[in-house]
Short mmCIF file of C-alpha atoms in Angstrom, two decimals:
data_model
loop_
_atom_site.label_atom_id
_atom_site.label_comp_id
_atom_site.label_asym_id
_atom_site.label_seq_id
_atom_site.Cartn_x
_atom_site.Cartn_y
_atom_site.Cartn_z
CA UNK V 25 121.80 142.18 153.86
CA UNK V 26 125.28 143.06 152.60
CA UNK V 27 125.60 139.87 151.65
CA UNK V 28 122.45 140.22 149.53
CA UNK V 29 123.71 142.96 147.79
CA UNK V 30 127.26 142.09 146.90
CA UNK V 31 126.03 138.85 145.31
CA UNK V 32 122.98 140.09 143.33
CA UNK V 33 124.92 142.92 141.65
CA UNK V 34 127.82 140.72 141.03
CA UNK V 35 125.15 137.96 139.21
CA UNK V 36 123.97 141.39 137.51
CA UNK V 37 127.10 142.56 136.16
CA UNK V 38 128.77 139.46 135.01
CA UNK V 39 126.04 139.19 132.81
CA UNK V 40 126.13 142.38 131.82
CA UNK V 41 130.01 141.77 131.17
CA UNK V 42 129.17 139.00 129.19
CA UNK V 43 125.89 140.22 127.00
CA UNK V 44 126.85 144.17 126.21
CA UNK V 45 129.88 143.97 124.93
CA UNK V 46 129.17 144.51 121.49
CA UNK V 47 126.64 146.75 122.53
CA UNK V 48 128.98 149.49 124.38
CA UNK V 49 131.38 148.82 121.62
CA UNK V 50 128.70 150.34 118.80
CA UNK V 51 128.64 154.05 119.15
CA UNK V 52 130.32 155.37 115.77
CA UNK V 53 129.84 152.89 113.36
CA UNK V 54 127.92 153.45 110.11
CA UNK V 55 124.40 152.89 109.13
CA UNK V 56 126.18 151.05 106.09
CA UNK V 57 126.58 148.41 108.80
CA UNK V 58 123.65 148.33 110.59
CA UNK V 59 122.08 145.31 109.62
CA UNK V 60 124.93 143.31 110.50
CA UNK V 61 124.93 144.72 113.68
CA UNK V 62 121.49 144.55 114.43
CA UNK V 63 121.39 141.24 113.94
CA UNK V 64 124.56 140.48 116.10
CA UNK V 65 123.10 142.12 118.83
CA UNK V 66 119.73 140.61 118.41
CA UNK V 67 120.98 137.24 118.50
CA UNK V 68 122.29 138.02 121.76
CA UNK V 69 119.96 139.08 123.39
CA UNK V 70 117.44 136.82 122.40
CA UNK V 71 119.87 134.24 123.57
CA UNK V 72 120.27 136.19 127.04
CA UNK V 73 117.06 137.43 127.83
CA UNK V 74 116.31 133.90 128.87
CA UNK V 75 118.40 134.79 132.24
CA UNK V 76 118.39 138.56 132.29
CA UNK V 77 117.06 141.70 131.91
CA UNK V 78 118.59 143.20 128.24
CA UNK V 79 116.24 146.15 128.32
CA UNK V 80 119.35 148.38 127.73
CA UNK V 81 120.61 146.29 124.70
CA UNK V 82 116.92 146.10 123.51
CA UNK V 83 116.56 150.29 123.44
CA UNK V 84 120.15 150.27 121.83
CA UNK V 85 118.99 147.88 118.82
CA UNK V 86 115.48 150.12 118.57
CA UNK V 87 118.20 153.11 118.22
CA UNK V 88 120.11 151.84 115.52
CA UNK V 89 116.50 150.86 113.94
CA UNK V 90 115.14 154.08 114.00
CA UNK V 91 118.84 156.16 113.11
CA UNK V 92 119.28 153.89 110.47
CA UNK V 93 115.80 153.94 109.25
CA UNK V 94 115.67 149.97 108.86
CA UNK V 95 112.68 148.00 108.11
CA UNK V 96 112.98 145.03 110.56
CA UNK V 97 110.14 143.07 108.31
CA UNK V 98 113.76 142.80 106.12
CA UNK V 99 115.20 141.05 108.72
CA UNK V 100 112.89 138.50 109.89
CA UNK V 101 111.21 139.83 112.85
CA UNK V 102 107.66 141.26 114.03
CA UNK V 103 107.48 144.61 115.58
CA UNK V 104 106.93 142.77 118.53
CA UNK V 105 110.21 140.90 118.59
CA UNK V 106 112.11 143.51 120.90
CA UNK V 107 109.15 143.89 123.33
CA UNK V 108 108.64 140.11 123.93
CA UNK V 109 112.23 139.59 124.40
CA UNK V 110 111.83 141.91 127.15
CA UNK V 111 109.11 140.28 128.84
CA UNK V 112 111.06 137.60 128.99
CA UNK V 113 113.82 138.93 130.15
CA UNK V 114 111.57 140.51 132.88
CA UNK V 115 110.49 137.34 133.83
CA UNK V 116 113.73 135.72 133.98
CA UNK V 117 114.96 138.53 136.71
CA UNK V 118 111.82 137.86 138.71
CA UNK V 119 112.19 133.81 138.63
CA UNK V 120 115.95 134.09 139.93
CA UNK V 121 114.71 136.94 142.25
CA UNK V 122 112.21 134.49 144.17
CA UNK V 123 114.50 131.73 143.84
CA UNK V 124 117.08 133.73 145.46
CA UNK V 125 114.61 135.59 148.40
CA UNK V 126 113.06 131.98 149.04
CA UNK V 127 116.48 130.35 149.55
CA UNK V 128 118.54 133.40 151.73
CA UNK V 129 115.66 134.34 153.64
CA UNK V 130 116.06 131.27 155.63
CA UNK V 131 119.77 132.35 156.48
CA UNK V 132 119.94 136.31 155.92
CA UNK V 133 117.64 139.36 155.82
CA UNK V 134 116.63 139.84 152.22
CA UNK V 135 115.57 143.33 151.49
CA UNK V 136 117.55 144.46 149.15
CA UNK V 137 116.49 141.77 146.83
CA UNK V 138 112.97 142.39 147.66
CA UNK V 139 113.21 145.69 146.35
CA UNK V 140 114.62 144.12 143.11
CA UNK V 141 111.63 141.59 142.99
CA UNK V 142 108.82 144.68 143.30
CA UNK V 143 110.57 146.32 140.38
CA UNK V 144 110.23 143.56 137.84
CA UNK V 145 106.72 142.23 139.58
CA UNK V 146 105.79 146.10 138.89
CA UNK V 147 106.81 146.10 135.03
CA UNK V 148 105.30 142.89 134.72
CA UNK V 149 101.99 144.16 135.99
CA UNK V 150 101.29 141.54 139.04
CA UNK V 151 98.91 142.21 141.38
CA UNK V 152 100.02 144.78 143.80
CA UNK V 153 98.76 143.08 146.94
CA UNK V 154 100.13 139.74 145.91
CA UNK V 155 103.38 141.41 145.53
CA UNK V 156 102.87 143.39 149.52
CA UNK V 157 102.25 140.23 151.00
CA UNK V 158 105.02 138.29 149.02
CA UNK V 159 107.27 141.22 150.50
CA UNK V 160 106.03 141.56 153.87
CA UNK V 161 106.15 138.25 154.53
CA UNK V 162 110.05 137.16 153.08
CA UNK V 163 111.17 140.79 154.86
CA UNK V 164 110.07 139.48 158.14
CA UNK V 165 111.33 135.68 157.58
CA UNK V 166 114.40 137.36 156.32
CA UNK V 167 114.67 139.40 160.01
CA UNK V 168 113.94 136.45 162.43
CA UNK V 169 116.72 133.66 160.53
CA UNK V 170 119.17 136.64 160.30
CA UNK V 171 119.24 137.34 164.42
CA UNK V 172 118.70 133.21 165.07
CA UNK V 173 121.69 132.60 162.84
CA UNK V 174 124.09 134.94 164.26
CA UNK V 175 123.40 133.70 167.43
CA UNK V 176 123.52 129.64 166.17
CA UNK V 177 127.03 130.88 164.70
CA UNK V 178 129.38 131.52 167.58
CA UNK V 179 131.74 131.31 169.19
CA UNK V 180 134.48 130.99 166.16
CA UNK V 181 135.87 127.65 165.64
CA UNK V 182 138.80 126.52 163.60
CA UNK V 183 139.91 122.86 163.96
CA UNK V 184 142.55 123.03 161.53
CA UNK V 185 145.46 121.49 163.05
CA UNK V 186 149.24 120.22 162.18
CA UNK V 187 148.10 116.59 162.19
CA UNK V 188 146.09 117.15 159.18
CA UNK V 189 148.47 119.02 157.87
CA UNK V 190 147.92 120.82 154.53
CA UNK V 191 144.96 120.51 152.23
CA UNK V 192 145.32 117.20 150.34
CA UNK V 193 144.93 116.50 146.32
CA UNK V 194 142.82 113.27 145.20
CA UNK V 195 144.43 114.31 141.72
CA UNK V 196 142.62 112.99 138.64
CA UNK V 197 140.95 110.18 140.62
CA UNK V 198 137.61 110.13 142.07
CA UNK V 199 138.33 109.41 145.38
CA UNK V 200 136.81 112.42 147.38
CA UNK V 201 135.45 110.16 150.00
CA UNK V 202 138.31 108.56 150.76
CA UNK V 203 140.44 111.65 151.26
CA UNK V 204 137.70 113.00 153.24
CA UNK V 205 137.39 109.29 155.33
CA UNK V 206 140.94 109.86 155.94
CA UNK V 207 140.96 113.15 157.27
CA UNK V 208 138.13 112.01 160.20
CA UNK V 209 140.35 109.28 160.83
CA UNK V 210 143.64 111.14 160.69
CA UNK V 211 142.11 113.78 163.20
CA UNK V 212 140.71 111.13 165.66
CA UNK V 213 143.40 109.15 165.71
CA UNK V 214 146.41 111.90 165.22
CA UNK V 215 148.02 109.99 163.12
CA UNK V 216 147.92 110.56 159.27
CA UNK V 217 145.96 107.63 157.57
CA UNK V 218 146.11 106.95 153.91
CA UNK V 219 143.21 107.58 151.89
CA UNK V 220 144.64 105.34 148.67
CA UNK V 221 144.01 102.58 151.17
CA UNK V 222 140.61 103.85 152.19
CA UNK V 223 139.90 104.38 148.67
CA UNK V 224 140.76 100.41 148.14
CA UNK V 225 139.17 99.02 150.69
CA UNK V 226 135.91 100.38 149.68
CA UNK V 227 136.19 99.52 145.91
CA UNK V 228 137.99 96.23 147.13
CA UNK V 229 138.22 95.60 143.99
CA UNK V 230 141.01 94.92 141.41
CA UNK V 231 139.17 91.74 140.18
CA UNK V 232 137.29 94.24 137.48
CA UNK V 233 138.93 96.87 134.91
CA UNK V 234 140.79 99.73 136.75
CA UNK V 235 139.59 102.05 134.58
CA UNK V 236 135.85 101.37 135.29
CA UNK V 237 136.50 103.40 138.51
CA UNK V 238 139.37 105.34 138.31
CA UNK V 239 139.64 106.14 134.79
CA UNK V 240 137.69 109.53 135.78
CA UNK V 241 138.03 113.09 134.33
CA UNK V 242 139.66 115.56 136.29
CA UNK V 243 137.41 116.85 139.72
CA UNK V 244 134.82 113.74 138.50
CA UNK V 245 132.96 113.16 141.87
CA UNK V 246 132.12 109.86 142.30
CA UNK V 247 133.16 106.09 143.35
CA UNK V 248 133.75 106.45 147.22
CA UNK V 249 132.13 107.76 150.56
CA UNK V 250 133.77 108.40 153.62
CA UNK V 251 131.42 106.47 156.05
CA UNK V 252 130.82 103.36 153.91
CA UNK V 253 135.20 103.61 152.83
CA UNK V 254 135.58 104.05 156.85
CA UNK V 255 133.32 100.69 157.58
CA UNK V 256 135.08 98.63 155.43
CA UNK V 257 138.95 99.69 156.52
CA UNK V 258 137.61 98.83 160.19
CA UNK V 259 136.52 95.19 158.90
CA UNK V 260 139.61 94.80 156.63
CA UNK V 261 141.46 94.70 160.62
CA UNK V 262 141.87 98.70 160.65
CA UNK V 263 143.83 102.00 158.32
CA UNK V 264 147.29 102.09 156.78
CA UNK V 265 149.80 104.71 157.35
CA UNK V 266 149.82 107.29 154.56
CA UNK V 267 154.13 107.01 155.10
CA UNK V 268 153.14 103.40 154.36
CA UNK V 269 150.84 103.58 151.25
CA UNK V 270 150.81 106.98 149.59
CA UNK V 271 147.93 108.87 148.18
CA UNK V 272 149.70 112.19 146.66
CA UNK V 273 153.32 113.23 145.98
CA UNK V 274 153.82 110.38 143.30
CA UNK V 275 156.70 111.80 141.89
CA UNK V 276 155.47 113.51 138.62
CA UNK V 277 152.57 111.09 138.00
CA UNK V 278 149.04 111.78 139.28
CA UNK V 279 148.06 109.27 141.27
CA UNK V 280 145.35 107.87 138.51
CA UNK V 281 148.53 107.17 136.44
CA UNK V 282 150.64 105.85 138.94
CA UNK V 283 147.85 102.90 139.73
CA UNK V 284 147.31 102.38 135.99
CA UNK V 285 151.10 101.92 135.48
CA UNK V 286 151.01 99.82 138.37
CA UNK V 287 147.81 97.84 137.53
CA UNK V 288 149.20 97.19 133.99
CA UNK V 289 152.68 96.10 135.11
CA UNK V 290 151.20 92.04 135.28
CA UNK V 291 150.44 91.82 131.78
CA UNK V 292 153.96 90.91 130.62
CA UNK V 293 156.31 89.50 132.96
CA UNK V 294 159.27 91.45 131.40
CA UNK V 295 157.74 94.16 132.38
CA UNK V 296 157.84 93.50 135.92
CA UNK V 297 161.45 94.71 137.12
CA UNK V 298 161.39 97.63 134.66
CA UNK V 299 163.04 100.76 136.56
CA UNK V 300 160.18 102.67 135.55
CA UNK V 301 157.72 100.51 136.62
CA UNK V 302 159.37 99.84 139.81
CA UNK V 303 159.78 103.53 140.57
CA UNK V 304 155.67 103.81 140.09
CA UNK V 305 155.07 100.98 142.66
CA UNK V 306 157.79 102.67 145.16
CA UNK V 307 156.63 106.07 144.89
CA UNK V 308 152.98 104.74 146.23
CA UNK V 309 154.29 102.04 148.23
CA UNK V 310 157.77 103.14 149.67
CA UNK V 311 158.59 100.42 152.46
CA UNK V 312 157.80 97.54 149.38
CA UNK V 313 161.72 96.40 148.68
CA UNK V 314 162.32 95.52 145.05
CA UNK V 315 162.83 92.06 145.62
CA UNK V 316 159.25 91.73 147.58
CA UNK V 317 157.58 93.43 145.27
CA UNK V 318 158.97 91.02 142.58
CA UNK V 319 157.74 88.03 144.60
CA UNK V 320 154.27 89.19 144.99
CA UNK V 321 154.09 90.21 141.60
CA UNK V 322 155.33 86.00 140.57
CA UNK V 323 152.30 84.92 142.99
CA UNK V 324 149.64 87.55 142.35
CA UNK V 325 147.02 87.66 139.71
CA UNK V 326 146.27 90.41 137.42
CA UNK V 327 142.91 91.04 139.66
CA UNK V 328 144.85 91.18 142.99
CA UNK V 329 148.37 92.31 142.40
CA UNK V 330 147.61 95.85 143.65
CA UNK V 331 145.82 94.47 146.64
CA UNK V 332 148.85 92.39 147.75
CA UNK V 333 150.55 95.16 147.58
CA UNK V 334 148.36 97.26 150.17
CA UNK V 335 148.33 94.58 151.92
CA UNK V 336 151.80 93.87 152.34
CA UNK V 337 152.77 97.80 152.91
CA UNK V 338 149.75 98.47 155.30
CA UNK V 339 151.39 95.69 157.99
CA UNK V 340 151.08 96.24 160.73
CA UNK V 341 147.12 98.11 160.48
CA UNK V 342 146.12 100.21 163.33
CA UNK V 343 142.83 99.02 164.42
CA UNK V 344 139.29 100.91 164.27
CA UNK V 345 137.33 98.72 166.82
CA UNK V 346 136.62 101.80 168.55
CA UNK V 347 135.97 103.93 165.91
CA UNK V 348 131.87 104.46 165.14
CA UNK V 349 130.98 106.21 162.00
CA UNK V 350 127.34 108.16 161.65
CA UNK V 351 125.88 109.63 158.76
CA UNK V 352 122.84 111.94 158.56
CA UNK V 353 120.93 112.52 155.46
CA UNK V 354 118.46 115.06 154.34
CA UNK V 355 115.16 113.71 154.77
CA UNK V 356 113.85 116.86 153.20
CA UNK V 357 115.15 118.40 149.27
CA UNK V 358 114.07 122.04 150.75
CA UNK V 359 115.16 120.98 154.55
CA UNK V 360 119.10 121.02 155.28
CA UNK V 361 118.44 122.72 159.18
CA UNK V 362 119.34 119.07 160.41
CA UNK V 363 122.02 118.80 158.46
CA UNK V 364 123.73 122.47 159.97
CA UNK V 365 122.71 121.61 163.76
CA UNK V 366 124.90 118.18 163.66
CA UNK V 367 127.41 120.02 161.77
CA UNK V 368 127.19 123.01 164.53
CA UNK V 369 126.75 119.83 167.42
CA UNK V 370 130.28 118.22 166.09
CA UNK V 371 132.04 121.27 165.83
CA UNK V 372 131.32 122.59 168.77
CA UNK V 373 132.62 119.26 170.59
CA UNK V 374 135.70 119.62 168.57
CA UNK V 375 135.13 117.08 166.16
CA UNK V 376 135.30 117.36 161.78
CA UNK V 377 132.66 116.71 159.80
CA UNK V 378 132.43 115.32 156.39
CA UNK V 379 129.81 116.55 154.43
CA UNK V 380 128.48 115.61 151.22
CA UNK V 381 127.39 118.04 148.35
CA UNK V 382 126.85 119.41 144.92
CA UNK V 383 130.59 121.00 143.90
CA UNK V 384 128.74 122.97 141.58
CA UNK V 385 128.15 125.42 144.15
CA UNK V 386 132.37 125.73 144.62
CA UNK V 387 132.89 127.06 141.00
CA UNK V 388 130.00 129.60 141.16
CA UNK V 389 128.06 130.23 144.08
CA UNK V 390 124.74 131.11 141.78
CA UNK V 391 125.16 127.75 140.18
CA UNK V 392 121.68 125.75 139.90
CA UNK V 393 123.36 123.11 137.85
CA UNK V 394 122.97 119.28 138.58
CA UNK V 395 126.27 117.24 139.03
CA UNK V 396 127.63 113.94 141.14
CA UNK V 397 128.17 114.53 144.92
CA UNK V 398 131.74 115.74 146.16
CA UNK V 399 132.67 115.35 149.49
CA UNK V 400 134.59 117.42 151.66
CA UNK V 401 135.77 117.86 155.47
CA UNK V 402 133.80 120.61 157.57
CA UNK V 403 136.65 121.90 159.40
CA UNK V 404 135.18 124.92 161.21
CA UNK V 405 132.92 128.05 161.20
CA UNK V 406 132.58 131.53 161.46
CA UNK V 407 130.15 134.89 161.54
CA UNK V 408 131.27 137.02 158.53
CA UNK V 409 130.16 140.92 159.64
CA UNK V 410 131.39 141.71 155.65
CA UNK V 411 128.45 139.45 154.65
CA UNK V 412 126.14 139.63 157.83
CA UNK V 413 126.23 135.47 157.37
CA UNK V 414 127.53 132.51 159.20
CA UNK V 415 130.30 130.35 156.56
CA UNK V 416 131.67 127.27 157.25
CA UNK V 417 135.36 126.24 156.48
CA UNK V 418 135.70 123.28 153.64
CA UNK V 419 139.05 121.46 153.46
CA UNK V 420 138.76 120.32 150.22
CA UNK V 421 140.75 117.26 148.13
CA UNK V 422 141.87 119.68 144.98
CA UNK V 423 145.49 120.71 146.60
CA UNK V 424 146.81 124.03 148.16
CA UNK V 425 145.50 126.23 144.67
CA UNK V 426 142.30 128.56 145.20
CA UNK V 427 142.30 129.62 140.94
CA UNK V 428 138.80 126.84 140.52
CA UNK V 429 136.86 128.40 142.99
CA UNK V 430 134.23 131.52 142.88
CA UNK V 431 136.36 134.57 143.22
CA UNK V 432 133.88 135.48 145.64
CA UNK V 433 134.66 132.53 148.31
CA UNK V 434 137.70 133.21 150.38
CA UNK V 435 140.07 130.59 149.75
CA UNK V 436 142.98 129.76 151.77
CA UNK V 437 145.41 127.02 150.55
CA UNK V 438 142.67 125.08 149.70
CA UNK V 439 140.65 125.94 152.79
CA UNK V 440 137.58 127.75 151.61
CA UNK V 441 135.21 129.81 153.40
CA UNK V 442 131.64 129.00 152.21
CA UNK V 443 128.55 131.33 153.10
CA UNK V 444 125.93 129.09 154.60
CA UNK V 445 122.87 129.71 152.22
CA UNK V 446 125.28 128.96 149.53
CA UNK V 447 126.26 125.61 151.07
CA UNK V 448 122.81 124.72 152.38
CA UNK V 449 121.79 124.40 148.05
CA UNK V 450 124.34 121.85 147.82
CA UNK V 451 124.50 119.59 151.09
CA UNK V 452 123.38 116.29 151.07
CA UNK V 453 124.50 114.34 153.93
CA UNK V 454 126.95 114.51 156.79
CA UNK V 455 129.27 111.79 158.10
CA UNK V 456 131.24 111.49 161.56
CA UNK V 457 133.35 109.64 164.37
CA UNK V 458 131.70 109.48 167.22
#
């Protein structure tokens, strides 16, 4: 319930933050200006009544009307306008209300938002019994997953350990999977695998235009998953050393540039002993000796000079013969319960979980908006009493910072603590060693 209230009133003020600004700012000015402020503030709130209640901004505009004496006929609207704006912005509360109450009820007692939805389902005139049974029966599904989920969320686990070492970065490239591939093998194995190589081994694939999968924006989410990156390292003959083939740390090139510089050193020979270009290749593939990597640059072709390379630096590979990957999917949009009780299952037998989901929910936790799947290690869980709700701990690919994610997820060094309903709108799939 706490957890309910802290995150509905912080929804309700940031958009208060963002929509009344000009509104608080208007005591004092003259009626000389009124128009122009009317009409400022209208076209904000007709913009923002779409997701929120502006009822206060709406009565301040009606002020300035009636102080000012001004005929809103002048301005373009109908003395309806302001009213239906309202409505809408009525409705808008209720939608994200029920949203909201439909979603957390399966995690966390809802109550205080069901106050919230009997307010607006009261000024919107719905049928009162509708709106008792609506209540009574969210307060009491709200009760029972509250009590079954503290219990499901004990005892506290942490599998963070000095083997996986800190939080990695997949930089500018959209590699997710195979930093979070190389993290389940890194743990099983205890050794720390590179997730370049992963990466590689999945795309094997220099024969088409680098840039078709790594030329990526920034935190772009797509082009490899751990269990399918995992399956094809194990039939390559087995994983690569990161010491051996390095995935971050590439001096002070992201590790997009690094392959691009690397990629693009074959299309003039001259090129092929330049310092610069030889410190790109070195800083990814350290043991490589000058004069080797000259002679596999003489015999490779443009479409397999980088995968000579891994190839060359990853000798000896440590085999996976042993290693068995699963992956569970949601067979359900609205039904992620079998997603949490493998996640719960593997953590409780000491074993990581990669998990795939919408990142979306990482930058704001009230974020309904569509994007590619990230994917991320489950390192461990936890009952928050603050929130009254189980979280799980993400290790996450985007380095040590914590400045991208909600302010209201704890974040530390890249390890972030994510509220279960919050996850649950996100998760796809999960992935594992056996």
């Amino acid at each position: 319930m706490k957890f309910v209230v802290i995150i509905v009133s912080i929804f309700i003020n940031t958009l208060s933050a963002q929509t009344s600004t000009k509104v608080s700012n208007s005591a004092g000015f003259s009626c000389s200006d009124a128009n122009v402020r009317v009409t400022e503030l209208a076209i904000d709130v007709k913009r923002n009544s779409k997701i929120v209640d502006m009822s206060n901004d709406i009565d301040q505009i009606k002020k300035i009307i009636s102080d000012c004496k001004l005929n809103i006929a002048n301005l373009g609207w109908r003395p309806d306008t302001f009213e239906n704006w309202r409505r809408t912005g009525y409705e808008a509360e209720l939608s994200f209300t029920q949203k909201f109450i439909e979603h957390n009820s399966q995690y966390i007692e809802v109550n205080s938002a069901l106050e919230n939805y009997k307010i607006y389902a009261q000024k919107l005139g719905l049928n009162s019994q509708d709106v008792n049974a609506y209540v009574s029966k969210y307060k009491k599904q709200g009760a029972t997953s509250a009590i079954s989920e503290k219990n499901k969320c004990h005892p506290k686990i942490d599998l963070r350990n000095n083997v996986l070492g800190p939080t990695r970065d997949q930089d500018s490239i959209g590699w997710c999977g195979g930093f979070a591939a190389a993290d389940l093998l890194t743990y099983k194995l205890g050794k720390k695998i590179s997730a370049a190589d992963l990466a590689m081994n999945y795309r094997d694939g220099w024969s088409d235009n680098l840039l078709r999968w790594t030329g990526r924006g920034e935190h772009d989410f797509e082009g490899v998953w751990a269990d399918r990156a995992i399956e094809a390292t194990k039939k390559k003959g087995g994983a690569c050393l990161e010491r051996n083939l390095k995935s971050e740390d590439n001096g002070h090139s992201t590790l997009l540039s690094t392959l691009i510089e690397i990629d693009n050193s074959k299309k003039k020979s001259a090129h092929l002993s330049s310092r610069f270009c030889y410190k790109a290749v070195n800083s990814m593939f350290p043991n490589i000796p000058v004069a080797e990597y000259i002679e596999i640059s003489e015999k490779a072709t443009k479409a397999n000079f980088v995968k000579m390379l891994s190839d060359k630096a990853c000798k000896p590979r440590i085999p996976l013969n042993d290693i068995e990957i699963k992956t569970e999917s949601a067979k359900y949009e609205t039904d992620r319960k079998p997603l949490f009780d493998k996640i719960n299952e593997q953590l409780e037998k000491s074993n990581i979980v990669a998990a795939a989901y919408n990142p979306e929910i990482l930058y704001s936790i009230f974020s309904d908006k569509e994007s590619k799947l990230h994917e991320s290690v489950v390192v461990g869980r936890r009952y928050n009493l603050a929130t009254d709700q189980c979280e799980y701990l993400i290790r996450n690919s985007w380095g040590r910072g914590c400045d991208v994610y909600d302010s209201v997820l704890k974040c530390e060094e890249g390890n972030i603590w994510v509220p279960k309903s919050v996850l649950a709108k996100g998760i796809s799939n999960v992935s594992y060693i056996k």
